[in-house]
GROMACS .gro file of C-alpha atoms in nm:
model
  454
    1UNK     CA    1   6.883  18.441   9.671
    2UNK     CA    2   6.890  18.107   9.529
    3UNK     CA    3   6.835  17.774   9.708
    4UNK     CA    4   7.129  17.518   9.678
    5UNK     CA    5   6.978  17.219   9.839
    6UNK     CA    6   6.793  17.088  10.128
    7UNK     CA    7   6.929  16.831  10.391
    8UNK     CA    8   6.742  16.639  10.684
    9UNK     CA    9   6.834  16.753  11.036
   10UNK     CA   10   6.932  16.424  11.210
   11UNK     CA   11   7.002  16.610  11.541
   12UNK     CA   12   6.757  16.861  11.648
   13UNK     CA   13   7.023  17.039  11.888
   14UNK     CA   14   7.259  17.071  11.585
   15UNK     CA   15   6.971  17.196  11.362
   16UNK     CA   16   6.890  17.466  11.617
   17UNK     CA   17   7.240  17.579  11.653
   18UNK     CA   18   7.289  17.636  11.296
   19UNK     CA   19   6.950  17.837  11.267
   20UNK     CA   20   7.048  18.025  11.580
   21UNK     CA   21   7.396  18.154  11.508
   22UNK     CA   22   7.381  18.223  11.137
   23UNK     CA   23   7.295  18.581  11.173
   24UNK     CA   24   7.572  18.623  11.414
   25UNK     CA   25   7.816  18.455  11.197
   26UNK     CA   26   7.710  18.684  10.890
   27UNK     CA   27   7.710  18.999  11.086
   28UNK     CA   28   8.086  18.916  11.198
   29UNK     CA   29   8.192  18.829  10.859
   30UNK     CA   30   8.027  19.142  10.714
   31UNK     CA   31   8.176  19.367  10.991
   32UNK     CA   32   8.528  19.240  10.967
   33UNK     CA   33   8.609  19.101  10.641
   34UNK     CA   34   8.572  19.186  10.259
   35UNK     CA   35   8.218  19.113  10.110
   36UNK     CA   36   8.325  18.801   9.932
   37UNK     CA   37   8.351  18.614  10.301
   38UNK     CA   38   7.972  18.684  10.370
   39UNK     CA   39   7.886  18.454  10.048
   40UNK     CA   40   8.110  18.186  10.188
   41UNK     CA   41   7.853  18.000  10.406
   42UNK     CA   42   7.514  17.921  10.290
   43UNK     CA   43   7.215  18.061  10.502
   44UNK     CA   44   7.013  17.778  10.652
   45UNK     CA   45   6.621  17.804  10.667
   46UNK     CA   46   6.399  17.541  10.849
   47UNK     CA   47   6.120  17.423  10.633
   48UNK     CA   48   5.778  17.319  10.730
   49UNK     CA   49   5.877  16.948  10.727
   50UNK     CA   50   6.168  16.974  10.964
   51UNK     CA   51   6.452  16.977  10.683
   52UNK     CA   52   6.706  17.244  10.658
   53UNK     CA   53   6.713  17.429  10.302
   54UNK     CA   54   7.035  17.609  10.212
   55UNK     CA   55   7.034  17.947  10.037
   56UNK     CA   56   7.308  18.181   9.890
   57UNK     CA   57   7.319  18.560   9.766
   58UNK     CA   58   7.510  18.448   9.492
   59UNK     CA   59   7.377  18.419   9.137
   60UNK     CA   60   7.420  18.101   8.945
   61UNK     CA   61   7.374  17.728   8.887
   62UNK     CA   62   7.486  17.536   9.211
   63UNK     CA   63   7.709  17.261   9.139
   64UNK     CA   64   7.824  16.993   9.399
   65UNK     CA   65   8.207  16.958   9.465
   66UNK     CA   66   8.181  16.595   9.334
   67UNK     CA   67   8.060  16.712   8.986
   68UNK     CA   68   8.343  16.973   8.928
   69UNK     CA   69   8.654  16.892   8.710
   70UNK     CA   70   8.978  16.808   8.876
   71UNK     CA   71   9.120  17.156   8.794
   72UNK     CA   72   8.783  17.324   8.939
   73UNK     CA   73   8.793  17.118   9.262
   74UNK     CA   74   9.183  17.223   9.318
   75UNK     CA   75   9.101  17.590   9.261
   76UNK     CA   76   8.791  17.583   9.496
   77UNK     CA   77   8.999  17.396   9.761
   78UNK     CA   78   9.280  17.680   9.729
   79UNK     CA   79   9.027  17.943   9.782
   80UNK     CA   80   8.870  17.798  10.070
   81UNK     CA   81   9.188  17.725  10.235
   82UNK     CA   82   9.279  18.094  10.203
   83UNK     CA   83   8.957  18.227  10.319
   84UNK     CA   84   8.955  17.977  10.622
   85UNK     CA   85   9.306  18.099  10.688
   86UNK     CA   86   9.177  18.445  10.707
   87UNK     CA   87   8.884  18.354  10.950
   88UNK     CA   88   9.153  18.156  11.189
   89UNK     CA   89   9.347  18.491  11.196
   90UNK     CA   90   9.047  18.687  11.266
   91UNK     CA   91   8.963  18.484  11.555
   92UNK     CA   92   9.320  18.514  11.700
   93UNK     CA   93   9.311  18.895  11.659
   94UNK     CA   94   8.941  18.928  11.824
   95UNK     CA   95   9.057  18.692  12.121
   96UNK     CA   96   9.325  18.936  12.196
   97UNK     CA   97   9.072  19.227  12.244
   98UNK     CA   98   8.861  19.286  12.549
   99UNK     CA   99   8.487  19.278  12.534
  100UNK     CA  100   8.465  19.024  12.237
  101UNK     CA  101   8.182  18.785  12.282
  102UNK     CA  102   8.311  18.442  12.369
  103UNK     CA  103   8.047  18.261  12.169
  104UNK     CA  104   8.153  18.454  11.843
  105UNK     CA  105   8.500  18.327  11.900
  106UNK     CA  106   8.373  17.970  11.961
  107UNK     CA  107   8.172  18.002  11.637
  108UNK     CA  108   8.475  18.132  11.428
  109UNK     CA  109   8.672  17.841  11.569
  110UNK     CA  110   8.418  17.586  11.455
  111UNK     CA  111   8.370  17.734  11.103
  112UNK     CA  112   8.763  17.759  11.050
  113UNK     CA  113   8.766  17.392  11.014
  114UNK     CA  114   8.807  17.259  10.661
  115UNK     CA  115   8.476  17.116  10.522
  116UNK     CA  116   8.392  16.776  10.396
  117UNK     CA  117   8.377  16.767  10.036
  118UNK     CA  118   7.976  16.670  10.043
  119UNK     CA  119   7.940  17.013  10.220
  120UNK     CA  120   8.105  17.205   9.946
  121UNK     CA  121   7.937  17.371   9.632
  122UNK     CA  122   8.024  17.581   9.358
  123UNK     CA  123   7.799  17.893   9.239
  124UNK     CA  124   7.941  18.120   8.984
  125UNK     CA  125   8.283  17.972   9.028
  126UNK     CA  126   8.274  18.091   9.399
  127UNK     CA  127   8.286  17.827   9.692
  128UNK     CA  128   7.977  17.811   9.922
  129UNK     CA  129   8.003  17.569  10.237
  130UNK     CA  130   7.715  17.401  10.380
  131UNK     CA  131   7.850  17.467  10.740
  132UNK     CA  132   7.778  17.271  11.040
  133UNK     CA  133   7.926  17.250  11.369
  134UNK     CA  134   8.132  16.944  11.456
  135UNK     CA  135   8.175  16.788  11.780
  136UNK     CA  136   8.530  16.827  11.922
  137UNK     CA  137   8.626  16.461  11.872
  138UNK     CA  138   8.508  16.468  11.508
  139UNK     CA  139   8.691  16.784  11.423
  140UNK     CA  140   9.018  16.630  11.586
  141UNK     CA  141   8.959  16.319  11.381
  142UNK     CA  142   8.916  16.504  11.047
  143UNK     CA  143   9.218  16.749  11.141
  144UNK     CA  144   9.453  16.469  11.209
  145UNK     CA  145   9.378  16.264  10.934
  146UNK     CA  146   9.295  16.452  10.593
  147UNK     CA  147   9.248  16.125  10.409
  148UNK     CA  148   8.911  16.083  10.617
  149UNK     CA  149   8.779  16.411  10.460
  150UNK     CA  150   8.800  16.241  10.115
  151UNK     CA  151   8.709  15.897  10.203
  152UNK     CA  152   8.382  15.933  10.426
  153UNK     CA  153   8.182  16.131  10.202
  154UNK     CA  154   8.235  15.872   9.927
  155UNK     CA  155   8.079  15.584  10.150
  156UNK     CA  156   7.777  15.791  10.231
  157UNK     CA  157   7.713  15.925   9.908
  158UNK     CA  158   7.703  15.594   9.689
  159UNK     CA  159   7.378  15.457   9.830
  160UNK     CA  160   7.221  15.791   9.782
  161UNK     CA  161   7.317  15.815   9.423
  162UNK     CA  162   7.186  15.459   9.375
  163UNK     CA  163   6.846  15.538   9.483
  164UNK     CA  164   6.833  15.833   9.273
  165UNK     CA  165   6.947  15.647   8.962
  166UNK     CA  166   6.694  15.379   9.020
  167UNK     CA  167   6.413  15.641   9.054
  168UNK     CA  168   6.538  15.803   8.741
  169UNK     CA  169   6.540  15.476   8.563
  170UNK     CA  170   6.182  15.402   8.690
  171UNK     CA  171   6.058  15.731   8.563
  172UNK     CA  172   6.217  15.689   8.216
  173UNK     CA  173   6.058  15.346   8.185
  174UNK     CA  174   5.704  15.495   8.289
  175UNK     CA  175   5.741  15.755   8.031
  176UNK     CA  176   5.825  15.525   7.750
  177UNK     CA  177   5.530  15.296   7.847
  178UNK     CA  178   5.293  15.593   7.839
  179UNK     CA  179   5.415  15.757   7.530
  180UNK     CA  180   5.129  15.622   7.319
  181UNK     CA  181   4.861  15.776   7.552
  182UNK     CA  182   5.002  16.135   7.531
  183UNK     CA  183   4.815  16.361   7.282
  184UNK     CA  184   5.013  16.448   6.977
  185UNK     CA  185   4.981  16.826   7.024
  186UNK     CA  186   5.204  16.801   7.326
  187UNK     CA  187   5.465  16.652   7.113
  188UNK     CA  188   5.447  16.943   6.876
  189UNK     CA  189   5.491  17.212   7.166
  190UNK     CA  190   5.791  17.003   7.303
  191UNK     CA  191   5.973  17.014   6.980
  192UNK     CA  192   5.923  17.392   6.924
  193UNK     CA  193   6.044  17.489   7.272
  194UNK     CA  194   6.415  17.465   7.195
  195UNK     CA  195   6.376  17.698   6.914
  196UNK     CA  196   6.369  18.024   7.117
  197UNK     CA  197   6.714  17.963   7.272
  198UNK     CA  198   6.877  17.913   6.940
  199UNK     CA  199   6.750  18.249   6.833
  200UNK     CA  200   6.878  18.415   7.154
  201UNK     CA  201   7.234  18.292   7.130
  202UNK     CA  202   7.365  18.569   6.865
  203UNK     CA  203   7.272  18.855   7.089
  204UNK     CA  204   7.473  18.688   7.382
  205UNK     CA  205   7.794  18.717   7.171
  206UNK     CA  206   7.766  19.109   7.122
  207UNK     CA  207   7.785  19.229   7.473
  208UNK     CA  208   8.106  19.080   7.548
  209UNK     CA  209   8.285  19.325   7.317
  210UNK     CA  210   8.097  19.644   7.421
  211UNK     CA  211   8.197  19.669   7.796
  212UNK     CA  212   8.560  19.696   7.676
  213UNK     CA  213   8.521  19.966   7.396
  214UNK     CA  214   8.256  20.182   7.549
  215UNK     CA  215   8.449  20.334   7.847
  216UNK     CA  216   8.759  20.353   7.639
  217UNK     CA  217   8.606  20.557   7.357
  218UNK     CA  218   8.482  20.806   7.611
  219UNK     CA  219   8.780  21.055   7.545
  220UNK     CA  220   8.742  20.991   7.172
  221UNK     CA  221   8.571  21.322   7.081
  222UNK     CA  222   8.857  21.536   7.214
  223UNK     CA  223   9.134  21.320   7.036
  224UNK     CA  224   9.087  21.469   6.687
  225UNK     CA  225   9.142  21.825   6.840
  226UNK     CA  226   9.439  21.761   7.063
  227UNK     CA  227   9.606  21.447   6.907
  228UNK     CA  228   9.816  21.679   6.665
  229UNK     CA  229   9.932  21.901   6.936
  230UNK     CA  230  10.056  21.605   7.138
  231UNK     CA  231  10.314  21.537   6.845
  232UNK     CA  232  10.422  21.887   6.821
  233UNK     CA  233  10.459  21.936   7.206
  234UNK     CA  234  10.827  21.911   7.336
  235UNK     CA  235  10.936  21.554   7.366
  236UNK     CA  236  10.786  21.400   7.706
  237UNK     CA  237  11.134  21.294   7.822
  238UNK     CA  238  11.219  21.649   7.881
  239UNK     CA  239  10.913  21.706   8.111
  240UNK     CA  240  10.978  21.394   8.295
  241UNK     CA  241  11.329  21.467   8.371
  242UNK     CA  242  11.264  21.829   8.538
  243UNK     CA  243  11.227  21.867   8.896
  244UNK     CA  244  10.899  21.999   9.026
  245UNK     CA  245  11.064  22.366   9.051
  246UNK     CA  246  11.147  22.354   8.677
  247UNK     CA  247  10.794  22.255   8.553
  248UNK     CA  248  10.434  22.352   8.607
  249UNK     CA  249  10.225  22.152   8.815
  250UNK     CA  250  10.004  22.067   8.508
  251UNK     CA  251  10.318  21.928   8.357
  252UNK     CA  252  10.390  21.666   8.616
  253UNK     CA  253  10.331  21.324   8.501
  254UNK     CA  254  10.049  21.110   8.639
  255UNK     CA  255  10.096  20.787   8.783
  256UNK     CA  256   9.846  20.479   8.836
  257UNK     CA  257   9.952  20.165   9.016
  258UNK     CA  258   9.760  19.865   8.907
  259UNK     CA  259   9.764  19.572   9.142
  260UNK     CA  260   9.666  19.212   9.044
  261UNK     CA  261   9.487  19.114   9.346
  262UNK     CA  262   9.373  18.769   9.217
  263UNK     CA  263   9.420  18.478   9.451
  264UNK     CA  264   9.725  18.350   9.283
  265UNK     CA  265   9.900  18.649   9.442
  266UNK     CA  266   9.890  18.509   9.787
  267UNK     CA  267  10.112  18.226   9.655
  268UNK     CA  268  10.475  18.237   9.791
  269UNK     CA  269  10.723  18.390   9.541
  270UNK     CA  270  10.974  18.105   9.623
  271UNK     CA  271  10.709  17.851   9.481
  272UNK     CA  272  10.759  17.765   9.101
  273UNK     CA  273  10.486  17.647   8.881
  274UNK     CA  274  10.601  17.294   8.887
  275UNK     CA  275  10.596  17.299   9.283
  276UNK     CA  276  10.275  17.471   9.286
  277UNK     CA  277  10.088  17.175   9.097
  278UNK     CA  278  10.265  16.920   9.319
  279UNK     CA  279  10.158  17.103   9.636
  280UNK     CA  280   9.791  17.147   9.500
  281UNK     CA  281   9.782  16.785   9.449
  282UNK     CA  282   9.877  16.712   9.793
  283UNK     CA  283   9.658  17.012   9.947
  284UNK     CA  284   9.973  17.172  10.102
  285UNK     CA  285   9.797  17.516  10.119
  286UNK     CA  286   9.989  17.643  10.421
  287UNK     CA  287  10.328  17.546  10.258
  288UNK     CA  288  10.199  17.725   9.906
  289UNK     CA  289  10.120  18.075  10.082
  290UNK     CA  290  10.405  18.093  10.302
  291UNK     CA  291  10.579  18.428  10.335
  292UNK     CA  292  10.717  18.608  10.132
  293UNK     CA  293  10.412  18.591   9.929
  294UNK     CA  294  10.399  18.772   9.595
  295UNK     CA  295  10.121  19.026   9.727
  296UNK     CA  296  10.346  19.104  10.018
  297UNK     CA  297  10.637  19.180   9.829
  298UNK     CA  298  10.448  19.378   9.556
  299UNK     CA  299  10.296  19.598   9.833
  300UNK     CA  300  10.643  19.672   9.998
  301UNK     CA  301  10.815  19.753   9.680
  302UNK     CA  302  10.537  19.980   9.566
  303UNK     CA  303  10.517  20.184   9.895
  304UNK     CA  304  10.900  20.229   9.859
  305UNK     CA  305  10.888  20.359   9.524
  306UNK     CA  306  10.610  20.598   9.595
  307UNK     CA  307  10.814  20.776   9.864
  308UNK     CA  308  11.067  20.849   9.580
  309UNK     CA  309  10.811  21.001   9.327
  310UNK     CA  310  10.880  21.406   9.296
  311UNK     CA  311  10.644  21.600   9.504
  312UNK     CA  312  10.413  21.730   9.231
  313UNK     CA  313  10.307  21.392   9.102
  314UNK     CA  314   9.962  21.260   9.192
  315UNK     CA  315   9.920  20.869   9.230
  316UNK     CA  316   9.606  20.677   9.176
  317UNK     CA  317   9.536  20.308   9.282
  318UNK     CA  318   9.354  20.034   9.098
  319UNK     CA  319   9.314  19.699   9.276
  320UNK     CA  320   9.187  19.390   9.050
  321UNK     CA  321   9.034  19.144   9.302
  322UNK     CA  322   8.791  18.952   9.066
  323UNK     CA  323   8.599  18.971   8.727
  324UNK     CA  324   8.341  19.187   8.877
  325UNK     CA  325   8.544  19.358   9.146
  326UNK     CA  326   8.780  19.623   9.017
  327UNK     CA  327   8.832  19.909   9.248
  328UNK     CA  328   8.958  20.242   9.129
  329UNK     CA  329   9.076  20.547   9.338
  330UNK     CA  330   9.079  20.914   9.315
  331UNK     CA  331   9.433  21.045   9.259
  332UNK     CA  332   9.611  21.082   9.583
  333UNK     CA  333   9.814  21.416   9.613
  334UNK     CA  334  10.147  21.414   9.753
  335UNK     CA  335  10.044  21.509  10.096
  336UNK     CA  336   9.784  21.216  10.087
  337UNK     CA  337  10.069  20.953  10.028
  338UNK     CA  338  10.046  20.798  10.395
  339UNK     CA  339   9.681  20.724  10.312
  340UNK     CA  340   9.778  20.566   9.976
  341UNK     CA  341  10.003  20.348  10.156
  342UNK     CA  342   9.742  20.238  10.389
  343UNK     CA  343   9.515  20.158  10.108
  344UNK     CA  344   9.764  19.958   9.964
  345UNK     CA  345   9.808  19.763  10.288
  346UNK     CA  346   9.441  19.671  10.286
  347UNK     CA  347   9.465  19.482   9.952
  348UNK     CA  348   9.368  19.107   9.998
  349UNK     CA  349   9.420  18.876   9.707
  350UNK     CA  350   9.097  18.695   9.605
  351UNK     CA  351   8.934  18.544   9.272
  352UNK     CA  352   9.042  18.561   8.923
  353UNK     CA  353   9.255  18.819   8.699
  354UNK     CA  354   9.059  19.099   8.513
  355UNK     CA  355   9.345  19.265   8.360
  356UNK     CA  356   9.153  19.424   8.083
  357UNK     CA  357   8.897  19.581   8.312
  358UNK     CA  358   9.162  19.705   8.544
  359UNK     CA  359   9.348  19.856   8.245
  360UNK     CA  360   9.047  20.024   8.134
  361UNK     CA  361   8.958  20.173   8.479
  362UNK     CA  362   9.327  20.283   8.522
  363UNK     CA  363   9.326  20.471   8.163
  364UNK     CA  364   9.029  20.665   8.261
  365UNK     CA  365   9.211  20.801   8.559
  366UNK     CA  366   9.459  20.990   8.352
  367UNK     CA  367   9.484  21.244   8.084
  368UNK     CA  368   9.762  21.105   7.851
  369UNK     CA  369   9.726  21.362   7.565
  370UNK     CA  370   9.847  21.704   7.716
  371UNK     CA  371  10.029  21.533   7.996
  372UNK     CA  372  10.244  21.218   8.037
  373UNK     CA  373  10.113  20.929   8.207
  374UNK     CA  374  10.247  20.603   8.340
  375UNK     CA  375  10.037  20.304   8.441
  376UNK     CA  376  10.258  20.049   8.653
  377UNK     CA  377  10.087  19.706   8.622
  378UNK     CA  378  10.209  19.433   8.876
  379UNK     CA  379  10.070  19.094   8.764
  380UNK     CA  380  10.151  18.712   8.786
  381UNK     CA  381   9.944  18.574   8.534
  382UNK     CA  382   9.717  18.619   8.228
  383UNK     CA  383   9.358  18.753   8.190
  384UNK     CA  384   9.114  18.488   8.321
  385UNK     CA  385   8.783  18.688   8.304
  386UNK     CA  386   8.740  18.701   7.946
  387UNK     CA  387   8.855  19.008   7.841
  388UNK     CA  388   9.121  19.144   7.582
  389UNK     CA  389   9.393  19.338   7.761
  390UNK     CA  390   9.575  19.397   7.423
  391UNK     CA  391   9.275  19.525   7.272
  392UNK     CA  392   9.243  19.777   7.560
  393UNK     CA  393   9.588  19.883   7.570
  394UNK     CA  394   9.594  19.942   7.190
  395UNK     CA  395   9.270  20.169   7.234
  396UNK     CA  396   9.430  20.359   7.510
  397UNK     CA  397   9.740  20.434   7.332
  398UNK     CA  398   9.542  20.553   7.028
  399UNK     CA  399   9.329  20.798   7.246
  400UNK     CA  400   9.585  20.889   7.470
  401UNK     CA  401   9.935  20.915   7.303
  402UNK     CA  402  10.147  21.014   7.593
  403UNK     CA  403  10.020  20.723   7.817
  404UNK     CA  404  10.278  20.440   7.861
  405UNK     CA  405  10.218  20.116   8.071
  406UNK     CA  406  10.521  19.927   8.214
  407UNK     CA  407  10.461  19.573   8.357
  408UNK     CA  408  10.612  19.397   8.641
  409UNK     CA  409  10.569  19.031   8.545
  410UNK     CA  410  10.582  18.796   8.854
  411UNK     CA  411  10.738  18.456   8.771
  412UNK     CA  412  10.791  18.551   8.395
  413UNK     CA  413  10.414  18.444   8.304
  414UNK     CA  414  10.462  18.650   7.956
  415UNK     CA  415  10.113  18.775   8.005
  416UNK     CA  416  10.202  19.164   8.010
  417UNK     CA  417  10.408  19.166   7.691
  418UNK     CA  418  10.153  19.270   7.453
  419UNK     CA  419  10.018  19.535   7.704
  420UNK     CA  420  10.355  19.687   7.698
  421UNK     CA  421  10.428  19.674   7.339
  422UNK     CA  422  10.087  19.850   7.248
  423UNK     CA  423  10.170  20.130   7.466
  424UNK     CA  424  10.559  20.169   7.412
  425UNK     CA  425  10.633  20.049   7.762
  426UNK     CA  426  10.844  19.772   7.892
  427UNK     CA  427  10.822  19.439   8.073
  428UNK     CA  428  11.032  19.374   8.398
  429UNK     CA  429  11.037  19.043   8.526
  430UNK     CA  430  11.067  18.938   8.899
  431UNK     CA  431  11.132  18.579   8.980
  432UNK     CA  432  11.241  18.611   9.339
  433UNK     CA  433  11.233  18.830   9.663
  434UNK     CA  434  11.538  19.003   9.592
  435UNK     CA  435  11.458  19.113   9.236
  436UNK     CA  436  11.139  19.286   9.349
  437UNK     CA  437  11.271  19.641   9.457
  438UNK     CA  438  11.532  19.647   9.198
  439UNK     CA  439  11.251  19.566   8.915
  440UNK     CA  440  10.986  19.816   9.029
  441UNK     CA  441  11.263  20.089   9.059
  442UNK     CA  442  11.364  20.023   8.695
  443UNK     CA  443  10.991  20.015   8.570
  444UNK     CA  444  10.932  20.386   8.700
  445UNK     CA  445  11.275  20.517   8.666
  446UNK     CA  446  11.205  20.737   8.376
  447UNK     CA  447  10.973  20.949   8.565
  448UNK     CA  448  11.192  21.008   8.872
  449UNK     CA  449  11.432  21.310   8.786
  450UNK     CA  450  11.811  21.261   8.895
  451UNK     CA  451  11.974  21.484   9.145
  452UNK     CA  452  11.635  21.619   9.262
  453UNK     CA  453  11.515  21.631   9.631
  454UNK     CA  454  11.191  21.793   9.565
   0.00000   0.00000   0.00000
């Protein structure tokens, strides 16, 4: 746990409210929402001098909202808006149930308000809010006039920065005046300290490549023995086009559906990239995420195609939520497809786009040597977690020659072109709601036998 900052409690009643209700808030978020919601609000702790210290379970350097770049601020505000929208919906759902604590509903209502910029911090590219309950009149004023959110923090912040600047200048002047009084041995120590970080930098570059290659090379020991047989075996197309009664269960192709569950998948499919920039500048988040969203259409189309797959084919599910959060399921048998569709319904967009890691996990779920395998990747953008999906796709194809990756490219981003070409797959673009069903049908069509009702 890291300390973000400390603030002076101007109102004792408000301070006590924060300290008394944080545990209830944290428990509600953990119980009803994904894990990333539990880190959205910083934990307040009262220090011995009466100030409030704010802590977070995230690891990284806390950065105030005002010190972020314009692009980083837009991304952070968009993520906060999405999560606050989910909190507001949670409050509505709980209010319809009997036996829900009214104090919890009041608390959820308070934290659903968009915070002032001075209360927003970034830790490891994730938003952290220094939450504090606002009076009814204050929340109404801020909700009714968005300009106040941006203008008021500026007026409060300037005097505070001025005092800090004067203090820094005074310290620098004092150090300069006393420089002759300091022992020279200390200066030698200060000069040598920067050397260790320079020596440490080369090892930091190597681990970036290893996480991708190690999991993918696991099947390598078996590849030299089986690879020649994969070429001699009858063409994969023959097996793919056979009905279940015409092939062994072990010959049925394996399917993995990979969902890009990054934050951008919550954007409406009707919003173009140009419109997105325009709306972000004006913080029109509700219009950006109006239905039908990209993730909604992707889930509906995927569930329809699952119903059309032959009765001897297993289907696995991979959801790429963020750089360090990619979930992969065990294969669902044909009788477990209702559970598979329920798992798809639970996918909620959040974070960045780890395509390389998602492909790596999907490839580990299939044989691809003695058995055909198809990975259906549904995504709307490029890799944003530092991975190399093209290299992963190339390694998968080398180790699993009967594996193919077809890409459903939302909004024609072109991000999946290399992935498909490296594995002998195809790219299918979907730029509107009407194209989704047709495109996903085309992407899996080669694995659905014609005139087969089994």
